[in-house]
mmCIF file of C-alpha atoms in Angstrom:
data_model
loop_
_atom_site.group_PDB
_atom_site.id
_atom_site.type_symbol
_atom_site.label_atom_id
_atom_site.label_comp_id
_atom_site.label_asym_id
_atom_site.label_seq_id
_atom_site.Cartn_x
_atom_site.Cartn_y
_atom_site.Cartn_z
ATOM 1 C CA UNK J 186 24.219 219.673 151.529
ATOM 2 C CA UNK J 187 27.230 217.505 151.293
ATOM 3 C CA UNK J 188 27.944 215.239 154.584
ATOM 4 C CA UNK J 189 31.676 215.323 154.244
ATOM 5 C CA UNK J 190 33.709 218.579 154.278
ATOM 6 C CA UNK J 191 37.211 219.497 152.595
ATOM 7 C CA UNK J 192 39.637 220.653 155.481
ATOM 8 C CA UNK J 193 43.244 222.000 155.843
ATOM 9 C CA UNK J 194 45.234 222.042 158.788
ATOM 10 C CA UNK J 195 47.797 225.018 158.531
ATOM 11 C CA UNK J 196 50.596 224.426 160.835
ATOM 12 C CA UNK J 197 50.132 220.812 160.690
ATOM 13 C CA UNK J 198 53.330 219.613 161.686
ATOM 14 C CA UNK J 199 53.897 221.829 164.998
ATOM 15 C CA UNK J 200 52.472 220.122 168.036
ATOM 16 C CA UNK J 201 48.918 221.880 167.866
ATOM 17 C CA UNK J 202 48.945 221.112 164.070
ATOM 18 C CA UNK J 203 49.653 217.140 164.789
ATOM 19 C CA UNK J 204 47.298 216.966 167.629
ATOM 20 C CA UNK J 205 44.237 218.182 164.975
ATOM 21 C CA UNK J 206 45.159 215.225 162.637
ATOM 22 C CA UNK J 207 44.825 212.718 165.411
ATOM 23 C CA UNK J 208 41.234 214.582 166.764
ATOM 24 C CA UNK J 209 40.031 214.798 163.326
ATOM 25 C CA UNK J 210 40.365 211.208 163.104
ATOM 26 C CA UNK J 211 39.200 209.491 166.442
ATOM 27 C CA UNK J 212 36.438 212.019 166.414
ATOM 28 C CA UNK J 213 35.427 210.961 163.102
ATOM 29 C CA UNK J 214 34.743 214.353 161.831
ATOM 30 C CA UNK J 215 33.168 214.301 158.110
ATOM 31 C CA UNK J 216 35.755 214.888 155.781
ATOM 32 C CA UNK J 217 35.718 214.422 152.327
ATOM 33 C CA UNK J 218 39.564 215.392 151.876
ATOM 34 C CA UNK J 219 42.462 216.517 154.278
ATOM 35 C CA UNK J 220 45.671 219.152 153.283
ATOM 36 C CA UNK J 221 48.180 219.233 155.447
ATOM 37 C CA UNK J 222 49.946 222.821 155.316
ATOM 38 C CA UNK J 223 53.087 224.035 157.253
ATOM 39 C CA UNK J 224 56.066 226.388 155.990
ATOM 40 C CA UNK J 225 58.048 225.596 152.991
ATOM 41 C CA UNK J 226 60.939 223.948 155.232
ATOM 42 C CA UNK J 227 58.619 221.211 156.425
ATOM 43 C CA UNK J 228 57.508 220.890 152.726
ATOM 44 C CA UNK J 229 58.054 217.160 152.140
ATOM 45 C CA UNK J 230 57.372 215.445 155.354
ATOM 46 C CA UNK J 231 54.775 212.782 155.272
ATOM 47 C CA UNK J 232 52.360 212.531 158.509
ATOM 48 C CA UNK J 233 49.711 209.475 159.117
ATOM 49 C CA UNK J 234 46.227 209.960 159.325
ATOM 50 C CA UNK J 235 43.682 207.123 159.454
ATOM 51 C CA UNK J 236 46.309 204.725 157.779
ATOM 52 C CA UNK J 237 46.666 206.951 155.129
ATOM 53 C CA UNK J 238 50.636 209.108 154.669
ATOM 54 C CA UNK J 239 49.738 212.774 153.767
ATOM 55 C CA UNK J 240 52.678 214.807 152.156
ATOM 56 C CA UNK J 241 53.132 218.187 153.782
ATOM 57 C CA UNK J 242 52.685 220.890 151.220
ATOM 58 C CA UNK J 243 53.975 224.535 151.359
ATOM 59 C CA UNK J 244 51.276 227.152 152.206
ATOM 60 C CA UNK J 245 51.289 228.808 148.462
ATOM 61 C CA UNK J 246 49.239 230.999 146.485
ATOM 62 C CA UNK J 247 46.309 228.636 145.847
ATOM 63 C CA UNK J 248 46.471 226.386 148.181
ATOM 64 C CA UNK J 249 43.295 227.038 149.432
ATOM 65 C CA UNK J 250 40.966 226.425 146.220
ATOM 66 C CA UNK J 251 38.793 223.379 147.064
ATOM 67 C CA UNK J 252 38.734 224.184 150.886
ATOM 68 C CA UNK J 253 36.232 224.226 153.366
ATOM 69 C CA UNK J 254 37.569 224.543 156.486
ATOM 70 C CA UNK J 255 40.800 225.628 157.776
ATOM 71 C CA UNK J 256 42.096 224.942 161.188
ATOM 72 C CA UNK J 257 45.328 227.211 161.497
ATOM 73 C CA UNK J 258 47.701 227.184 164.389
ATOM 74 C CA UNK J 259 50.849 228.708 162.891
ATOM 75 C CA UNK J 260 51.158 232.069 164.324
ATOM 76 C CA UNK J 261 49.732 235.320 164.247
ATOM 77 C CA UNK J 262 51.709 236.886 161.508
ATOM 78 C CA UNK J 263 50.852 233.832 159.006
ATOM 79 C CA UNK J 264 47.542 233.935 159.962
ATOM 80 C CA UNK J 265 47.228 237.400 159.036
ATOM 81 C CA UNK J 266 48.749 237.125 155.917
ATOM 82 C CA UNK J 267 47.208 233.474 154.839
ATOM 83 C CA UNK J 268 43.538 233.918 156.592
ATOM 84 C CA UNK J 269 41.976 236.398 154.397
ATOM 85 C CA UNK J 270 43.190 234.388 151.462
ATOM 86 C CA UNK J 271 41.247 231.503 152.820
ATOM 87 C CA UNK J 272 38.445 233.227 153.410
ATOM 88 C CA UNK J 273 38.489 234.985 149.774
ATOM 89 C CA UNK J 274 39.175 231.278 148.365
ATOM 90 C CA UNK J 275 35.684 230.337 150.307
ATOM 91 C CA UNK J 276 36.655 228.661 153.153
ATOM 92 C CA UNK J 277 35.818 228.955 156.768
ATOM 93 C CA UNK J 278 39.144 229.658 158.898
ATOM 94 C CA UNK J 279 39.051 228.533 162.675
ATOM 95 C CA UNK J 280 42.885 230.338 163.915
ATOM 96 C CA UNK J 281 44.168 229.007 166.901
ATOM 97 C CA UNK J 282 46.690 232.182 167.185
ATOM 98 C CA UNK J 283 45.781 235.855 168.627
ATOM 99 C CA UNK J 284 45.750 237.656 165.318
ATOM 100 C CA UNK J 285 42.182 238.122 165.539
ATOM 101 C CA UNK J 286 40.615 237.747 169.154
ATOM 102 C CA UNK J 287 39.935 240.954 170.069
ATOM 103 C CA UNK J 288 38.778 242.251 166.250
ATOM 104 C CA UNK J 289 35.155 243.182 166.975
ATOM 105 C CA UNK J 290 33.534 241.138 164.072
ATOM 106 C CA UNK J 291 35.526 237.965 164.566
ATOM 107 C CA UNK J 292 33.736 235.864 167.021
ATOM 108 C CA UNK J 293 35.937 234.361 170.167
ATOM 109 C CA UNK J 294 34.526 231.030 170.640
ATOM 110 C CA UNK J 295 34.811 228.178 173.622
ATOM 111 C CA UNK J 296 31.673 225.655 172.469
ATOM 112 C CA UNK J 297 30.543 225.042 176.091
ATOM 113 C CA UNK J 298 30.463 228.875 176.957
ATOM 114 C CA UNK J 299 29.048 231.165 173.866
ATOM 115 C CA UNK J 300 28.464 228.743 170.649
ATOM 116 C CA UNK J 301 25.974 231.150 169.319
ATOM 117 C CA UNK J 302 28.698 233.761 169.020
ATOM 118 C CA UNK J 303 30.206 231.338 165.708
ATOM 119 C CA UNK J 304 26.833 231.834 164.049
ATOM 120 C CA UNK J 305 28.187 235.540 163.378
ATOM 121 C CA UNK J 306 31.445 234.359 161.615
ATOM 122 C CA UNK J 307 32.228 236.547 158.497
ATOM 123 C CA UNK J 308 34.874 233.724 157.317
ATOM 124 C CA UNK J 309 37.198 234.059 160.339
ATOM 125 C CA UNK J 310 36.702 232.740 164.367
ATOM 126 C CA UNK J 311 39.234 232.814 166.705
ATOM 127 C CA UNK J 312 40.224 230.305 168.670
ATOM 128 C CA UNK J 313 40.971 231.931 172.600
ATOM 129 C CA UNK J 314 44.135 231.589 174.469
ATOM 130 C CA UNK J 315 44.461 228.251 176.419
ATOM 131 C CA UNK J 316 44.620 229.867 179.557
ATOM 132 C CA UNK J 317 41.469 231.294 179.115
ATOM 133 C CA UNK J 318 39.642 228.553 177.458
ATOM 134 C CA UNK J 319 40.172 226.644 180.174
ATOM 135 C CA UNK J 320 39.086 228.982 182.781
ATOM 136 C CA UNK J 321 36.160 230.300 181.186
ATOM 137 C CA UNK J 322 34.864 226.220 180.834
ATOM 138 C CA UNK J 323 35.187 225.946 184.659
ATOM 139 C CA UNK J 324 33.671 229.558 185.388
ATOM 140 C CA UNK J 325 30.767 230.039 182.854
ATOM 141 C CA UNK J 326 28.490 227.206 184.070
ATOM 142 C CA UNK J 327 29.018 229.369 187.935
ATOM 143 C CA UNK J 328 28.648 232.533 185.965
ATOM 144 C CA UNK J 329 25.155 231.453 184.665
ATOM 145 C CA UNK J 330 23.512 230.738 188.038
ATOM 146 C CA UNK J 331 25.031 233.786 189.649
ATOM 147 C CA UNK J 332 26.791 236.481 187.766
ATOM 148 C CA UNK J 333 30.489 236.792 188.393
ATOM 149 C CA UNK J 334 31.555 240.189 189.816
ATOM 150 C CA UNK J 335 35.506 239.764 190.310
ATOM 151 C CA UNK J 336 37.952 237.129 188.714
ATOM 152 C CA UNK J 337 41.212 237.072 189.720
ATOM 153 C CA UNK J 338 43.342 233.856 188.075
ATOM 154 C CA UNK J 339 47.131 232.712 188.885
ATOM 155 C CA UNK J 340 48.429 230.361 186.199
ATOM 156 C CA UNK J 341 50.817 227.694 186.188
ATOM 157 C CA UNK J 342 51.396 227.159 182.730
ATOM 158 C CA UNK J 343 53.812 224.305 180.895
ATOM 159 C CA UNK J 344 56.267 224.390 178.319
ATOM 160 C CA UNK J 345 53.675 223.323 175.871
ATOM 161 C CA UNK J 346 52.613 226.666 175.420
ATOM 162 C CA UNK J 347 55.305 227.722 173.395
ATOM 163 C CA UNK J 348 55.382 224.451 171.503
ATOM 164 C CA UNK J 349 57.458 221.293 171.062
ATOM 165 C CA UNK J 350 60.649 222.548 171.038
ATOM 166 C CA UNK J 351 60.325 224.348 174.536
ATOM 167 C CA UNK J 352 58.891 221.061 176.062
ATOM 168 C CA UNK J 353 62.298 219.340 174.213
ATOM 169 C CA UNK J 354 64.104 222.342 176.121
ATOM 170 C CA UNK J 355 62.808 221.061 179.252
ATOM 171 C CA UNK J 356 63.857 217.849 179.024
ATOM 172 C CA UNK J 357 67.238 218.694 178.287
ATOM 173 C CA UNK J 358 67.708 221.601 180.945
ATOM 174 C CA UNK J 359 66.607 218.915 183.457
ATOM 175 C CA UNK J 360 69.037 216.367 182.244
ATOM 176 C CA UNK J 361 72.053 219.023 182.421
ATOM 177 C CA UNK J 362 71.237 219.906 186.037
ATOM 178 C CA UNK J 363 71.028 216.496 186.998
ATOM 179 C CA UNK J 364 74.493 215.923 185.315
ATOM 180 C CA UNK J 365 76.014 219.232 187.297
ATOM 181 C CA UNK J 366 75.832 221.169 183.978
ATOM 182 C CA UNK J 367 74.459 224.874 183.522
ATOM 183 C CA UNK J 368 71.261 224.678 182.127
ATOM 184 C CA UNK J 369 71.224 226.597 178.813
ATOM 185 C CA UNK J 370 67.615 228.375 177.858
ATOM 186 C CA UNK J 371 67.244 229.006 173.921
ATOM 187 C CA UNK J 372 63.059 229.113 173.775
ATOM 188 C CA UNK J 373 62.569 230.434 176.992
ATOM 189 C CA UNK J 374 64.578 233.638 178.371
ATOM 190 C CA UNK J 375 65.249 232.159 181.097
ATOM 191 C CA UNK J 376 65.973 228.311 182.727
ATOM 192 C CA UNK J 377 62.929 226.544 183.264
ATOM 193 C CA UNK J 378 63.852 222.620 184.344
ATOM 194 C CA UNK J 379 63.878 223.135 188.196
ATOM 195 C CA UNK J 380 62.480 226.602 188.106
ATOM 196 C CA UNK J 381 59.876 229.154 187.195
ATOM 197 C CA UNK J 382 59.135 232.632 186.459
ATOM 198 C CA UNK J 383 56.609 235.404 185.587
ATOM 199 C CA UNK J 384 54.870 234.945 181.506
ATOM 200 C CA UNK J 385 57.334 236.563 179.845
ATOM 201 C CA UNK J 386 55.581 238.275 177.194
ATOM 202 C CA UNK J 387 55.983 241.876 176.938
ATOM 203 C CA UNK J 388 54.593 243.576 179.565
ATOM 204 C CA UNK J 389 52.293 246.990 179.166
ATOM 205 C CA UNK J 390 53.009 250.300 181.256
ATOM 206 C CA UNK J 391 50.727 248.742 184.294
ATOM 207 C CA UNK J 392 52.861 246.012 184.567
ATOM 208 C CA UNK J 393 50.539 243.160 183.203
ATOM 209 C CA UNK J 394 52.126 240.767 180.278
ATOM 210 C CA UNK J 395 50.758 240.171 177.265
ATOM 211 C CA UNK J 396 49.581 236.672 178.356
ATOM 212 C CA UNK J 397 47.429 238.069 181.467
ATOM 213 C CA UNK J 398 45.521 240.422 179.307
ATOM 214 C CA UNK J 399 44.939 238.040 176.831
ATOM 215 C CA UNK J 400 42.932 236.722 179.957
ATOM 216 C CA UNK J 401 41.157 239.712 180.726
ATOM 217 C CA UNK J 402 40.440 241.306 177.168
ATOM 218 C CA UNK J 403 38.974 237.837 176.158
ATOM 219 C CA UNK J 404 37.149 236.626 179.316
ATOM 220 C CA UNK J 405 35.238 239.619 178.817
ATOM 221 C CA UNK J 406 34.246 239.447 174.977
ATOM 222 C CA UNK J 407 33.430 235.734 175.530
ATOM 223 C CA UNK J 408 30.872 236.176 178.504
ATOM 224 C CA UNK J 409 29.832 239.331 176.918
ATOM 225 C CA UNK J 410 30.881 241.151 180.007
ATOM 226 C CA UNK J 411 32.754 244.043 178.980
ATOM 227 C CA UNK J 412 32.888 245.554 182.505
ATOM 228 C CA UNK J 413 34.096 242.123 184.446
ATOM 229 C CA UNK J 414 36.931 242.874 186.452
ATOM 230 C CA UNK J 415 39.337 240.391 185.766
ATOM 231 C CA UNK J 416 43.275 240.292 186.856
ATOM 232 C CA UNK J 417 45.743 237.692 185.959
ATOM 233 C CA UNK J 418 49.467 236.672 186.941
ATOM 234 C CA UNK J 419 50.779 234.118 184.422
ATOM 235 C CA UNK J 420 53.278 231.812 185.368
ATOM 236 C CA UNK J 421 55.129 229.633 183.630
ATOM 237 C CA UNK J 422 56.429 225.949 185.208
ATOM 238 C CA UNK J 423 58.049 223.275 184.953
ATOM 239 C CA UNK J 424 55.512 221.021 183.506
ATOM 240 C CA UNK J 425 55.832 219.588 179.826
ATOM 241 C CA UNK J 426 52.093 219.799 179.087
ATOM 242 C CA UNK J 427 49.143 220.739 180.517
ATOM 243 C CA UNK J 428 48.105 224.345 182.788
ATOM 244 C CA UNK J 429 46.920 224.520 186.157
ATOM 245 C CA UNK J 430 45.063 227.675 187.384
ATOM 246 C CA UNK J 431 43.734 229.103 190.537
ATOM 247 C CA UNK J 432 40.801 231.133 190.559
ATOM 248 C CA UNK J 433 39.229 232.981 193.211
ATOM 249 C CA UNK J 434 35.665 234.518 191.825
ATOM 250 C CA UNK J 435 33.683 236.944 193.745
ATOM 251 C CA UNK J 436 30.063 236.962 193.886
ATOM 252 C CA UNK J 437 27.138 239.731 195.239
ATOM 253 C CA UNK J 438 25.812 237.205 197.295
ATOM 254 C CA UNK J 439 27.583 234.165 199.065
ATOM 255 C CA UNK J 440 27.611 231.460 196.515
ATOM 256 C CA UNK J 441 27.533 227.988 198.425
ATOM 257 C CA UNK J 442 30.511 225.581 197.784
ATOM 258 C CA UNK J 443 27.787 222.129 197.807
ATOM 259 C CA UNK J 444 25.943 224.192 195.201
ATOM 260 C CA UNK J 445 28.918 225.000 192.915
ATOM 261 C CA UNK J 446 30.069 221.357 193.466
ATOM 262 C CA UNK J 447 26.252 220.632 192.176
ATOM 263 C CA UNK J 448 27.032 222.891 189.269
ATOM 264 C CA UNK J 449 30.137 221.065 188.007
ATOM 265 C CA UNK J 450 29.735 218.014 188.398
ATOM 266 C CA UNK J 451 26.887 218.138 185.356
ATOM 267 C CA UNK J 452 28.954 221.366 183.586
ATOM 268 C CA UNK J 453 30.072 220.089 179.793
ATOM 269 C CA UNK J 454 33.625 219.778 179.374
ATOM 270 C CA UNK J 455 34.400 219.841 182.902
ATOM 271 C CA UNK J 456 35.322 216.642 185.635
ATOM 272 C CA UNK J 457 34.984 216.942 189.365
ATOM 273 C CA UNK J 458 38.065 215.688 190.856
ATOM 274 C CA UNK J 459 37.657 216.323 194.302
ATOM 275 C CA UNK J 460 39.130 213.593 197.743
ATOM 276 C CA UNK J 461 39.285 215.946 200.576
ATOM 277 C CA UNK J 462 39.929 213.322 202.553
ATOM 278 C CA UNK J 463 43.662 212.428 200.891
ATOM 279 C CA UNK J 464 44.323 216.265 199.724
ATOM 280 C CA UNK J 465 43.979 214.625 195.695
ATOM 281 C CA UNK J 466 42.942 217.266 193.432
ATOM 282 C CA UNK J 467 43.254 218.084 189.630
ATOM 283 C CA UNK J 468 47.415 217.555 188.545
ATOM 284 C CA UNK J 469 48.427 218.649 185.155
ATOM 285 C CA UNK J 470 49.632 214.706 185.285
ATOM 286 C CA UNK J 471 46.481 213.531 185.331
ATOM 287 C CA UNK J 472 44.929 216.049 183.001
ATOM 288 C CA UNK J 473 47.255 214.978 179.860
ATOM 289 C CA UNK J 474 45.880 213.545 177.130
ATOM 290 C CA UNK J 475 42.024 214.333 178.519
ATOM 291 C CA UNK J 476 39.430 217.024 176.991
ATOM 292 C CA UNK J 477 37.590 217.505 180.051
ATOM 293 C CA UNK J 478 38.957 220.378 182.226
ATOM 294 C CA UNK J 479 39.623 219.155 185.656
ATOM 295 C CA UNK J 480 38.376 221.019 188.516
ATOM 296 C CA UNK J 481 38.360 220.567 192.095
ATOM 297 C CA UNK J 482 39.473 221.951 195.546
ATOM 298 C CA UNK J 483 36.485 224.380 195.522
ATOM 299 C CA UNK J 484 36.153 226.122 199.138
ATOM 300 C CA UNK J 485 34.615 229.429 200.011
ATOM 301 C CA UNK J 486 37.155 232.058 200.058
ATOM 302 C CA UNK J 487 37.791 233.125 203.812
ATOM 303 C CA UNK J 488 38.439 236.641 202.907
ATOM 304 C CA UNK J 489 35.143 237.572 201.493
ATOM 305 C CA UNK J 490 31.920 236.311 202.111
ATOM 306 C CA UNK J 491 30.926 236.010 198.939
ATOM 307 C CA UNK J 492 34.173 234.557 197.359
ATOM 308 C CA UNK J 493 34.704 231.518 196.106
ATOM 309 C CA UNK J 494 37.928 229.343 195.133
ATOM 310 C CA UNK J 495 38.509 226.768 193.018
ATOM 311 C CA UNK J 496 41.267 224.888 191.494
ATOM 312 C CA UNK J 497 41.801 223.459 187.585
ATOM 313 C CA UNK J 498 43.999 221.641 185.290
ATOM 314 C CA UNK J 499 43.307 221.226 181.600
ATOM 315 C CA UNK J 500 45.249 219.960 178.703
ATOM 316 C CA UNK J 501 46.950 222.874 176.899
ATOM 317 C CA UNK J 502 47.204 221.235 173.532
ATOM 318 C CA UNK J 503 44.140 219.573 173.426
ATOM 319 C CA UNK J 504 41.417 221.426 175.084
ATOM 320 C CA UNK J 505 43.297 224.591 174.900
ATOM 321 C CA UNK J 506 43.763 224.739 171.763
ATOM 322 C CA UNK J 507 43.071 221.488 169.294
ATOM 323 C CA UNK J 508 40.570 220.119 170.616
ATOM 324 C CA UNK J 509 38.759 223.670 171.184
ATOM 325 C CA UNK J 510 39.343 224.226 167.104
ATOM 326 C CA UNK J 511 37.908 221.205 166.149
ATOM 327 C CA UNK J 512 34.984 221.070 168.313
ATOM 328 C CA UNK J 513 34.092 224.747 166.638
ATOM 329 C CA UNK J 514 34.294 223.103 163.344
ATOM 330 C CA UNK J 515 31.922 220.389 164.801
ATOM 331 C CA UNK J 516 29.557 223.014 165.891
ATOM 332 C CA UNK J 517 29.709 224.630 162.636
ATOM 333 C CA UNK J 518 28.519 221.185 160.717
ATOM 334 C CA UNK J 519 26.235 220.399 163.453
ATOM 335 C CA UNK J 520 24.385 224.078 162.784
ATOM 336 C CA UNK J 521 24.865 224.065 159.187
ATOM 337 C CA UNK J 522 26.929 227.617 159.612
ATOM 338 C CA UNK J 523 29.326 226.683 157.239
ATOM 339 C CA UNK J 524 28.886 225.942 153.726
ATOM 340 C CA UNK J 525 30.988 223.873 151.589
ATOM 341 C CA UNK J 526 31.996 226.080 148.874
ATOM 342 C CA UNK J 527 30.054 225.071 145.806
ATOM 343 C CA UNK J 528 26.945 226.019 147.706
ATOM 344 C CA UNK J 529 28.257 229.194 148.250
ATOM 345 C CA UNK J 530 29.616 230.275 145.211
ATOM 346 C CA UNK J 531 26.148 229.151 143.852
ATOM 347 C CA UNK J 532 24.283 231.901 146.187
#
């Protein structure tokens, strides 16, 4: 078996795409060769990597010969027409959008929760919604010692969700208020410098959005809980990067808060950050830029003796989604589930 693996980023120059260059390289993952792919208008552009400038090339017919790995964040529609292609070229495709969560033979993967689950891959695993990668890396080590019987999450989610241009939009909505200007929303529906307001992704006939039950559908396939009860209000803020999320979890028997602390303060991918004493808990501030998923402010919910509350902030573009990617294409190295192609064409 080679030690060094041929990869393409598809997307690479959105601010997922650029953020899987720069973890590909200071996690030193073993690559033999790197393709940058993005649409034919940023066919072209040059981006760094390790010293090196790669050129952007258009996603094409072919493109994907010589491939072992993908890691695609470009959206769902060019995921669903470029995947399979991939996959028929022999590579391994690792999509960061929702074109394939909830498909049944698609595994929905967060490494610290349900790694086994990528073993199952058929060419394609899918890469959850940030929202509910970060949740589920705070709740599963909880859900292990005591089954979770109720989840109910609030998010407070940043313009990095919808990508550089809405955090841009930010910035510039800010700067017209503070000049006595009307702010003008083009990304979002809606001002967001100064503001807020419910996930505005379509919304179903029981009044959830899209992005709340992306939370429910996909907490549930990932815990391989099908009957969790799980509701979600999505909100988004105005932070440029990084979500924050309150979660209240309810329990059949009273789950301590000394023993939860206990439990995530060892939990991969997660840091305590709890000082009762000067009210400083996780800020999406202080969660840019990390992988861990910052937790804290966990009390026992006065409403229910078994309840439990706890508060997070996690990097949206890194943990919830880059970092998330690549550490799935780590696991698949690791485990030897994915085969560089010659191997497998000579099976």
């Amino acid at each position: 078996m080679p030690k060094s693996y041929r990869v393409a980023i598809l997307g690479a120059t959105g601010a997922v795409g650029t953020e899987l260059i720069d973890l590909l390289a200071t996690r030193n993952f073993p690559l033999e060769s790197l393709k940058l792919l993005a649409s034919p208008r940023s066919a072209g552009r040059t981006l760094s990597f390790r010293g090196e400038t790669l050129p952007v090339e258009p996603v094409a017919e072919g493109c994907f010969n010589q491939v072992d790995v993908v890691l695609a964040s470009a959206g769902g529609s060019t995921s669903k027409t470029w995947a399979p292609k991939a996959v028929a070229a022999g590579a391994v495709v690792i999509d960061n959008s929702s074109a394939f969560r909830m498909v049944p033979e698609v595994p929905l993967v967060v490494p610290e929760v349900n790694p086994e689950a990528a073993a199952t891959h058929q060419g394609i695993i899918a890469n959850p919604n940030c929202t509910t990668i970060l949740m589920t890396v705070a709740v599963w080590p909880l859900h292990q010692v005591q089954p979770v019987e109720r989840l109910i999450a609030a998010t407070y989610q940043s313009a990095s969700g919808a990508g550089a241009r809405a955090m841009e939009e930010v910035k510039i909505q800010a700067q017209q208020i503070l000049n006595g200007q009307d702010p003008k929303p083009e990304l979002f529906p809606y001002p967001l410098a100064f503001n807020l307001f419910p996930h505005n992704s379509p919304l179903n006939d029981q009044g959830y959005c899209q992005e709340e039950m992306k939370m429910v559908n996909e907490t549930r396939k990932i815990f391989s809980a099908h009957d969790l009860r799980v509701s979600a209000t999505c909100v988004r803020v105005p932070v440029l990067r990084a979500h924050s999320e309150a979660i209240n979890l309810e329990f059949k028997q009273p789950f301590p808060v000394e023993k939860a602390r206990e439990v995530l303060q060892t939990a991969p991918g997660v840091k305590l950050v709890e000082d009762w004493s000067t009210n400083y808990f996780p800020m999406p501030m202080e969660a840019t830029g990390k992988d861990e998923v910052l937790v804290g402010r966990i009390r026992q919910d006065l409403s229910h003796p078994c309840g439990l509350e706890l508060w997070l902030c996690g990097d949206q573009i890194r943990k919830g989604a880059a970092l998330n990617a690549v550490q799935i294409a780590e696991l698949l190295v690791e485990k030897d589930w994915v085969k560089p192609r010659e191997v497998a064409l000579s099976q």
